[in-house]
PDB file of C-alpha atoms in Angstrom:
ATOM      1  CA  MET A   9      98.061  99.410  71.431  1.00 88.00           C
ATOM      2  CA  TYR A  10     101.245 100.552  72.926  1.00 97.00           C
ATOM      3  CA  GLN A  11     103.562 102.531  71.150  1.00 98.00           C
ATOM      4  CA  PHE A  12     106.325 102.915  74.045  1.00 98.00           C
ATOM      5  CA  TYR A  13     107.826 100.265  75.742  1.00 98.00           C
ATOM      6  CA  PHE A  14     110.409 101.038  78.492  1.00 98.00           C
ATOM      7  CA  PHE A  15     112.901  98.635  79.387  1.00 98.00           C
ATOM      8  CA  ASP A  16     114.630  98.327  82.796  1.00 98.00           C
ATOM      9  CA  LEU A  17     118.288  97.330  82.399  1.00 97.00           C
ATOM     10  CA  ASP A  18     119.481  95.158  85.298  1.00 95.00           C
ATOM     11  CA  GLY A  19     117.441  91.710  84.930  1.00 95.00           C
ATOM     12  CA  THR A  20     115.580  92.699  82.038  1.00 98.00           C
ATOM     13  CA  ILE A  21     118.042  93.534  78.914  1.00 98.00           C
ATOM     14  CA  THR A  22     121.187  92.432  80.944  1.00 98.00           C
ATOM     15  CA  ASP A  23     121.923  89.679  83.601  1.00 97.00           C
ATOM     16  CA  SER A  24     124.280  91.862  85.833  1.00 95.00           C
ATOM     17  CA  SER A  25     124.334  89.990  88.882  1.00 95.00           C
ATOM     18  CA  LEU A  26     128.434  88.867  88.541  1.00 96.00           C
ATOM     19  CA  GLY A  27     129.449  92.537  88.231  1.00 96.00           C
ATOM     20  CA  ILE A  28     126.593  93.994  90.955  1.00 96.00           C
ATOM     21  CA  THR A  29     127.393  91.428  93.316  1.00 97.00           C
ATOM     22  CA  ASN A  30     131.272  91.861  92.956  1.00 97.00           C
ATOM     23  CA  SER A  31     130.928  95.568  93.410  1.00 97.00           C
ATOM     24  CA  VAL A  32     128.891  95.089  96.734  1.00 97.00           C
ATOM     25  CA  ARG A  33     131.354  92.767  98.218  1.00 97.00           C
ATOM     26  CA  TYR A  34     133.830  95.244  97.259  1.00 97.00           C
ATOM     27  CA  ALA A  35     131.823  97.794  99.602  1.00 97.00           C
ATOM     28  CA  LEU A  36     130.863  95.996 102.053  1.00 97.00           C
ATOM     29  CA  ALA A  37     134.376  94.719 102.462  1.00 97.00           C
ATOM     30  CA  LYS A  38     135.510  98.218 103.451  1.00 97.00           C
ATOM     31  CA  TYR A  39     133.174  97.646 106.401  1.00 96.00           C
ATOM     32  CA  GLY A  40     134.838  94.104 107.249  1.00 96.00           C
ATOM     33  CA  ILE A  41     131.521  92.233 106.023  1.00 96.00           C
ATOM     34  CA  GLU A  42     132.124  89.128 104.152  1.00 95.00           C
ATOM     35  CA  GLU A  43     129.371  87.621 101.964  1.00 92.00           C
ATOM     36  CA  PRO A  44     129.853  84.497 100.947  1.00 91.00           C
ATOM     37  CA  ASP A  45     126.578  83.645  99.626  1.00 93.00           C
ATOM     38  CA  ARG A  46     126.810  85.314  96.232  1.00 93.00           C
ATOM     39  CA  LYS A  47     122.510  84.999  95.685  1.00 91.00           C
ATOM     40  CA  LYS A  48     121.946  86.502  98.964  1.00 93.00           C
ATOM     41  CA  LEU A  49     123.123  89.810  97.361  1.00 95.00           C
ATOM     42  CA  TYR A  50     120.983  89.238  94.295  1.00 93.00           C
ATOM     43  CA  ARG A  51     118.133  91.636  96.022  1.00 91.00           C
ATOM     44  CA  PHE A  52     120.708  94.408  95.019  1.00 93.00           C
ATOM     45  CA  ILE A  53     119.687  93.987  91.251  1.00 89.00           C
ATOM     46  CA  GLY A  54     117.225  96.152  91.183  1.00 79.00           C
ATOM     47  CA  PRO A  55     116.071  98.880  93.795  1.00 82.00           C
ATOM     48  CA  PRO A  56     118.074 101.733  94.439  1.00 83.00           C
ATOM     49  CA  LEU A  57     121.432 101.638  96.368  1.00 89.00           C
ATOM     50  CA  THR A  58     120.937 104.073  99.382  1.00 88.00           C
ATOM     51  CA  GLU A  59     117.622 101.934  99.818  1.00 90.00           C
ATOM     52  CA  SER A  60     118.979  98.069  99.715  1.00 93.00           C
ATOM     53  CA  PHE A  61     122.902  99.306 101.746  1.00 96.00           C
ATOM     54  CA  ARG A  62     119.923 100.758 104.630  1.00 95.00           C
ATOM     55  CA  GLU A  63     117.587  97.921 104.340  1.00 94.00           C
ATOM     56  CA  PHE A  64     119.477  94.608 104.649  1.00 94.00           C
ATOM     57  CA  TYR A  65     122.510  96.269 106.182  1.00 95.00           C
ATOM     58  CA  GLY A  66     121.520  98.362 108.686  1.00 95.00           C
ATOM     59  CA  PHE A  67     123.842 101.487 107.066  1.00 96.00           C
ATOM     60  CA  PRO A  68     122.478 104.933 108.232  1.00 95.00           C
ATOM     61  CA  GLU A  69     122.350 107.579 105.473  1.00 93.00           C
ATOM     62  CA  GLU A  70     125.737 108.787 105.326  1.00 94.00           C
ATOM     63  CA  GLN A  71     127.872 105.112 105.806  1.00 96.00           C
ATOM     64  CA  CYS A  72     124.945 104.400 103.130  1.00 95.00           C
ATOM     65  CA  GLN A  73     126.579 107.189 100.820  1.00 94.00           C
ATOM     66  CA  LYS A  74     130.258 106.187 101.521  1.00 96.00           C
ATOM     67  CA  ALA A  75     129.300 102.593 100.639  1.00 97.00           C
ATOM     68  CA  ILE A  76     128.149 103.809  97.324  1.00 95.00           C
ATOM     69  CA  ARG A  77     131.339 105.573  96.391  1.00 96.00           C
ATOM     70  CA  TYR A  78     132.679 102.218  97.437  1.00 97.00           C
ATOM     71  CA  TYR A  79     130.480 100.212  95.261  1.00 97.00           C
ATOM     72  CA  ARG A  80     131.349 102.657  92.261  1.00 95.00           C
ATOM     73  CA  GLU A  81     134.770 102.078  92.304  1.00 96.00           C
ATOM     74  CA  TYR A  82     134.911  98.471  91.585  1.00 97.00           C
ATOM     75  CA  TYR A  83     131.685  99.130  89.040  1.00 96.00           C
ATOM     76  CA  ARG A  84     132.955 101.898  86.987  1.00 94.00           C
ATOM     77  CA  GLU A  85     135.989  99.934  86.324  1.00 95.00           C
ATOM     78  CA  LYS A  86     135.083  95.953  86.424  1.00 97.00           C
ATOM     79  CA  GLY A  87     131.975  95.408  87.500  1.00 96.00           C
ATOM     80  CA  ILE A  88     130.263  97.182  84.710  1.00 96.00           C
ATOM     81  CA  TYR A  89     131.481  94.742  81.809  1.00 96.00           C
ATOM     82  CA  GLU A  90     130.649  91.764  84.024  1.00 97.00           C
ATOM     83  CA  ASN A  91     127.415  91.814  82.844  1.00 96.00           C
ATOM     84  CA  GLN A  92     125.542  89.647  79.652  1.00 97.00           C
ATOM     85  CA  VAL A  93     122.551  90.686  77.194  1.00 98.00           C
ATOM     86  CA  TYR A  94     119.797  87.688  77.711  1.00 98.00           C
ATOM     87  CA  ASP A  95     119.839  85.200  75.232  1.00 98.00           C
ATOM     88  CA  GLY A  96     116.742  86.335  72.347  1.00 98.00           C
ATOM     89  CA  LEU A  97     116.480  89.758  73.870  1.00 98.00           C
ATOM     90  CA  GLU A  98     118.129  91.621  70.668  1.00 98.00           C
ATOM     91  CA  GLU A  99     115.964  90.005  68.503  1.00 98.00           C
ATOM     92  CA  VAL A 100     112.453  91.229  70.550  1.00 98.00           C
ATOM     93  CA  LEU A 101     114.091  94.852  70.268  1.00 98.00           C
ATOM     94  CA  LYS A 102     114.344  94.337  66.703  1.00 98.00           C
ATOM     95  CA  LYS A 103     110.935  93.395  65.956  1.00 98.00           C
ATOM     96  CA  LEU A 104     109.639  95.802  67.925  1.00 98.00           C
ATOM     97  CA  LYS A 105     111.921  98.291  66.514  1.00 98.00           C
ATOM     98  CA  GLU A 106     110.793  97.196  63.185  1.00 98.00           C
ATOM     99  CA  ALA A 107     106.985  97.540  64.341  1.00 97.00           C
ATOM    100  CA  GLY A 108     107.536 101.094  64.620  1.00 97.00           C
ATOM    101  CA  LYS A 109     107.554 100.853  68.624  1.00 98.00           C
ATOM    102  CA  GLN A 110     109.626 103.685  70.100  1.00 98.00           C
ATOM    103  CA  LEU A 111     112.102 101.789  72.727  1.00 98.00           C
ATOM    104  CA  VAL A 112     113.510 103.658  76.128  1.00 98.00           C
ATOM    105  CA  VAL A 113     115.477 102.352  78.864  1.00 98.00           C
ATOM    106  CA  ALA A 114     114.337 103.465  81.657  1.00 98.00           C
ATOM    107  CA  THR A 115     116.335 102.148  84.952  1.00 96.00           C
ATOM    108  CA  SER A 116     117.433 103.156  88.782  1.00 91.00           C
ATOM    109  CA  LYS A 117     121.111 102.608  87.635  1.00 92.00           C
ATOM    110  CA  PRO A 118     122.880 105.985  87.222  1.00 93.00           C
ATOM    111  CA  GLU A 119     121.960 107.155  83.746  1.00 96.00           C
ATOM    112  CA  VAL A 120     125.752 107.318  82.870  1.00 96.00           C
ATOM    113  CA  PHE A 121     126.706 103.840  83.537  1.00 95.00           C
ATOM    114  CA  ALA A 122     123.320 102.539  81.760  1.00 97.00           C
ATOM    115  CA  ARG A 123     124.551 104.536  78.674  1.00 97.00           C
ATOM    116  CA  GLU A 124     127.636 103.089  78.306  1.00 97.00           C
ATOM    117  CA  ILE A 125     126.378  99.805  79.209  1.00 97.00           C
ATOM    118  CA  ILE A 126     123.912 100.072  75.869  1.00 98.00           C
ATOM    119  CA  ARG A 127     126.374 101.148  74.308  1.00 98.00           C
ATOM    120  CA  TYR A 128     129.012  98.704  74.628  1.00 97.00           C
ATOM    121  CA  PHE A 129     126.780  95.634  73.730  1.00 97.00           C
ATOM    122  CA  HIS A 130     125.883  97.522  71.083  1.00 98.00           C
ATOM    123  CA  LEU A 131     122.131  98.017  71.642  1.00 98.00           C
ATOM    124  CA  ASP A 132     122.443 101.856  70.943  1.00 97.00           C
ATOM    125  CA  SER A 133     120.639 101.704  67.328  1.00 97.00           C
ATOM    126  CA  TYR A 134     117.558 100.485  69.382  1.00 98.00           C
ATOM    127  CA  PHE A 135     116.734 102.989  72.017  1.00 98.00           C
ATOM    128  CA  SER A 136     115.660 106.491  71.249  1.00 97.00           C
ATOM    129  CA  TYR A 137     116.641 107.259  75.014  1.00 97.00           C
ATOM    130  CA  VAL A 138     118.354 106.076  78.079  1.00 98.00           C
ATOM    131  CA  ALA A 139     116.975 107.398  81.023  1.00 98.00           C
ATOM    132  CA  GLY A 140     118.109 106.627  84.317  1.00 96.00           C
ATOM    133  CA  MET A 141     118.914 108.053  88.202  1.00 94.00           C
ATOM    134  CA  GLU A 142     121.382 110.905  88.552  1.00 93.00           C
ATOM    135  CA  LEU A 143     125.016 110.055  90.202  1.00 87.00           C
ATOM    136  CA  ASP A 144     124.141 112.604  93.147  1.00 86.00           C
ATOM    137  CA  GLY A 145     120.898 110.774  93.939  1.00 80.00           C
ATOM    138  CA  GLY A 146     118.905 112.727  91.597  1.00 88.00           C
ATOM    139  CA  ARG A 147     115.502 110.895  90.333  1.00 91.00           C
ATOM    140  CA  GLY A 148     116.264 108.467  92.981  1.00 85.00           C
ATOM    141  CA  THR A 149     113.084 106.546  92.630  1.00 92.00           C
ATOM    142  CA  LYS A 150     111.546 104.810  89.907  1.00 95.00           C
ATOM    143  CA  ALA A 151     108.772 106.899  89.159  1.00 96.00           C
ATOM    144  CA  GLU A 152     111.144 109.981  88.970  1.00 97.00           C
ATOM    145  CA  VAL A 153     112.898 107.763  86.405  1.00 97.00           C
ATOM    146  CA  ILE A 154     109.989 106.727  84.176  1.00 98.00           C
ATOM    147  CA  GLU A 155     108.551 110.554  84.772  1.00 97.00           C
ATOM    148  CA  TYR A 156     111.629 111.758  83.150  1.00 97.00           C
ATOM    149  CA  ALA A 157     111.797 108.894  80.647  1.00 97.00           C
ATOM    150  CA  ILE A 158     108.047 110.424  79.235  1.00 97.00           C
ATOM    151  CA  ARG A 159     109.208 113.708  78.902  1.00 96.00           C
ATOM    152  CA  SER A 160     112.229 113.106  77.317  1.00 95.00           C
ATOM    153  CA  CYS A 161     110.599 110.383  74.990  1.00 92.00           C
ATOM    154  CA  GLY A 162     107.470 112.918  73.826  1.00 91.00           C
ATOM    155  CA  ALA A 163     104.708 110.536  75.078  1.00 91.00           C
ATOM    156  CA  GLU A 164     101.425 112.033  75.528  1.00 90.00           C
ATOM    157  CA  ASP A 165      99.276 109.427  76.282  1.00 96.00           C
ATOM    158  CA  ARG A 166     100.002 107.372  79.097  1.00 97.00           C
ATOM    159  CA  ARG A 167      97.931 104.394  77.690  1.00 97.00           C
ATOM    160  CA  GLU A 168     100.016 103.983  75.017  1.00 98.00           C
ATOM    161  CA  ILE A 169     103.136 103.353  77.232  1.00 98.00           C
ATOM    162  CA  LEU A 170     104.028  99.693  78.845  1.00 98.00           C
ATOM    163  CA  MET A 171     106.709  99.383  81.307  1.00 98.00           C
ATOM    164  CA  ILE A 172     108.784  95.856  81.280  1.00 98.00           C
ATOM    165  CA  GLY A 173     110.986  94.834  84.249  1.00 98.00           C
ATOM    166  CA  ASP A 174     111.321  92.336  86.240  1.00 96.00           C
ATOM    167  CA  ARG A 175     111.180  93.867  90.025  1.00 95.00           C
ATOM    168  CA  LYS A 176     108.182  94.878  91.893  1.00 95.00           C
ATOM    169  CA  HIS A 177     109.722  98.737  92.335  1.00 94.00           C
ATOM    170  CA  ASP A 178     109.307  98.517  88.077  1.00 97.00           C
ATOM    171  CA  VAL A 179     105.381  97.910  88.574  1.00 98.00           C
ATOM    172  CA  ILE A 180     105.372  99.870  92.165  1.00 97.00           C
ATOM    173  CA  GLY A 181     106.985 103.110  89.891  1.00 97.00           C
ATOM    174  CA  ALA A 182     105.128 102.490  86.343  1.00 98.00           C
ATOM    175  CA  ARG A 183     101.376 102.713  89.000  1.00 97.00           C
ATOM    176  CA  GLU A 184     103.087 105.728  90.552  1.00 97.00           C
ATOM    177  CA  ALA A 185     103.433 107.427  87.054  1.00 97.00           C
ATOM    178  CA  GLY A 186     100.054 105.652  85.485  1.00 97.00           C
ATOM    179  CA  ILE A 187     100.882 103.668  83.144  1.00 98.00           C
ATOM    180  CA  ASP A 188     101.063  99.571  82.829  1.00 98.00           C
ATOM    181  CA  CYS A 189     103.671  97.361  83.515  1.00 98.00           C
ATOM    182  CA  VAL A 190     104.727  93.851  82.528  1.00 98.00           C
ATOM    183  CA  GLY A 191     106.541  91.554  84.474  1.00 98.00           C
ATOM    184  CA  VAL A 192     109.420  89.298  83.247  1.00 98.00           C
ATOM    185  CA  LEU A 193     110.526  86.033  85.179  1.00 98.00           C
ATOM    186  CA  TYR A 194     113.639  85.401  83.529  1.00 97.00           C
ATOM    187  CA  GLY A 195     115.288  88.434  85.755  1.00 95.00           C
ATOM    188  CA  PHE A 196     115.347  88.642  89.795  1.00 93.00           C
ATOM    189  CA  GLY A 197     111.976  88.683  90.756  1.00 93.00           C
ATOM    190  CA  SER A 198     109.302  86.235  91.307  1.00 95.00           C
ATOM    191  CA  GLU A 199     105.784  85.623  89.810  1.00 97.00           C
ATOM    192  CA  GLU A 200     104.465  86.323  93.482  1.00 98.00           C
ATOM    193  CA  GLU A 201     106.592  89.743  93.859  1.00 97.00           C
ATOM    194  CA  LEU A 202     105.394  90.665  90.466  1.00 98.00           C
ATOM    195  CA  LYS A 203     101.926  89.996  90.604  1.00 97.00           C
ATOM    196  CA  GLU A 204     101.634  91.643  94.244  1.00 98.00           C
ATOM    197  CA  ALA A 205     102.988  94.764  93.120  1.00 97.00           C
ATOM    198  CA  GLY A 206      99.935  94.689  90.256  1.00 97.00           C
ATOM    199  CA  ALA A 207     101.817  93.853  87.261  1.00 98.00           C
ATOM    200  CA  ALA A 208      99.494  94.261  84.267  1.00 97.00           C
ATOM    201  CA  GLY A 209     100.922  91.132  82.495  1.00 97.00           C
ATOM    202  CA  ILE A 210     103.575  88.351  83.447  1.00 98.00           C
ATOM    203  CA  ALA A 211     105.694  87.486  80.444  1.00 98.00           C
ATOM    204  CA  ALA A 212     107.916  84.395  81.140  1.00 98.00           C
ATOM    205  CA  SER A 213     110.775  84.198  78.856  1.00 98.00           C
ATOM    206  CA  VAL A 214     112.229  87.138  76.775  1.00 98.00           C
ATOM    207  CA  GLU A 215     109.756  86.330  73.279  1.00 98.00           C
ATOM    208  CA  ASP A 216     107.062  86.515  75.842  1.00 98.00           C
ATOM    209  CA  ILE A 217     107.215  90.218  75.826  1.00 98.00           C
ATOM    210  CA  LEU A 218     106.295  90.415  72.468  1.00 98.00           C
ATOM    211  CA  LYS A 219     102.299  89.173  73.474  1.00 97.00           C
ATOM    212  CA  TYR A 220     101.916  92.781  74.503  1.00 97.00           C
ATOM    213  CA  ALA A 221     103.121  94.051  71.168  1.00 93.00           C
TER     214      ALA A 221
END
């Protein structure tokens, strides 16, 4: 029986596609790159930005860091609020909380932004902790964020922890940290991606998360 539920943010709690893709477009435009197909930029949702700029556009490390600064210029002013909570998600959080479960956000997004999003959507009463990466790149992998979340919430038995996320990075990070992960299909990852990464289960809808309570 799981007692701790670690929720990814982008693609799991909120549909952040508009804000993230607008921020990526803003950053790419600084290098004269135009990307008219917004869906092509959905692959930026979930993985660390450094990894995405390097993998998808071939940016070297220094250029990646500069692109992230451009990204954040737009994101901190506008992109962070171009976002919406998935229908039914708050009700799921409420039911888990009422069942005595401890809820934690574990995201590769910088913690300062994640905390603002949770506060902005009035979800802070459900979560005992919001764990994310550091603005300077620290805690840059999902496994590092999860380890930090485990320490922060005081979980002792990792068998009692369930990670919930929509991309392979959530599943792989959970596996590296020695905890189970359920992949959700309403976000930005596919069932094939999640199963290949080793997801312990699949939630086709927001409500399906409660099957693992």
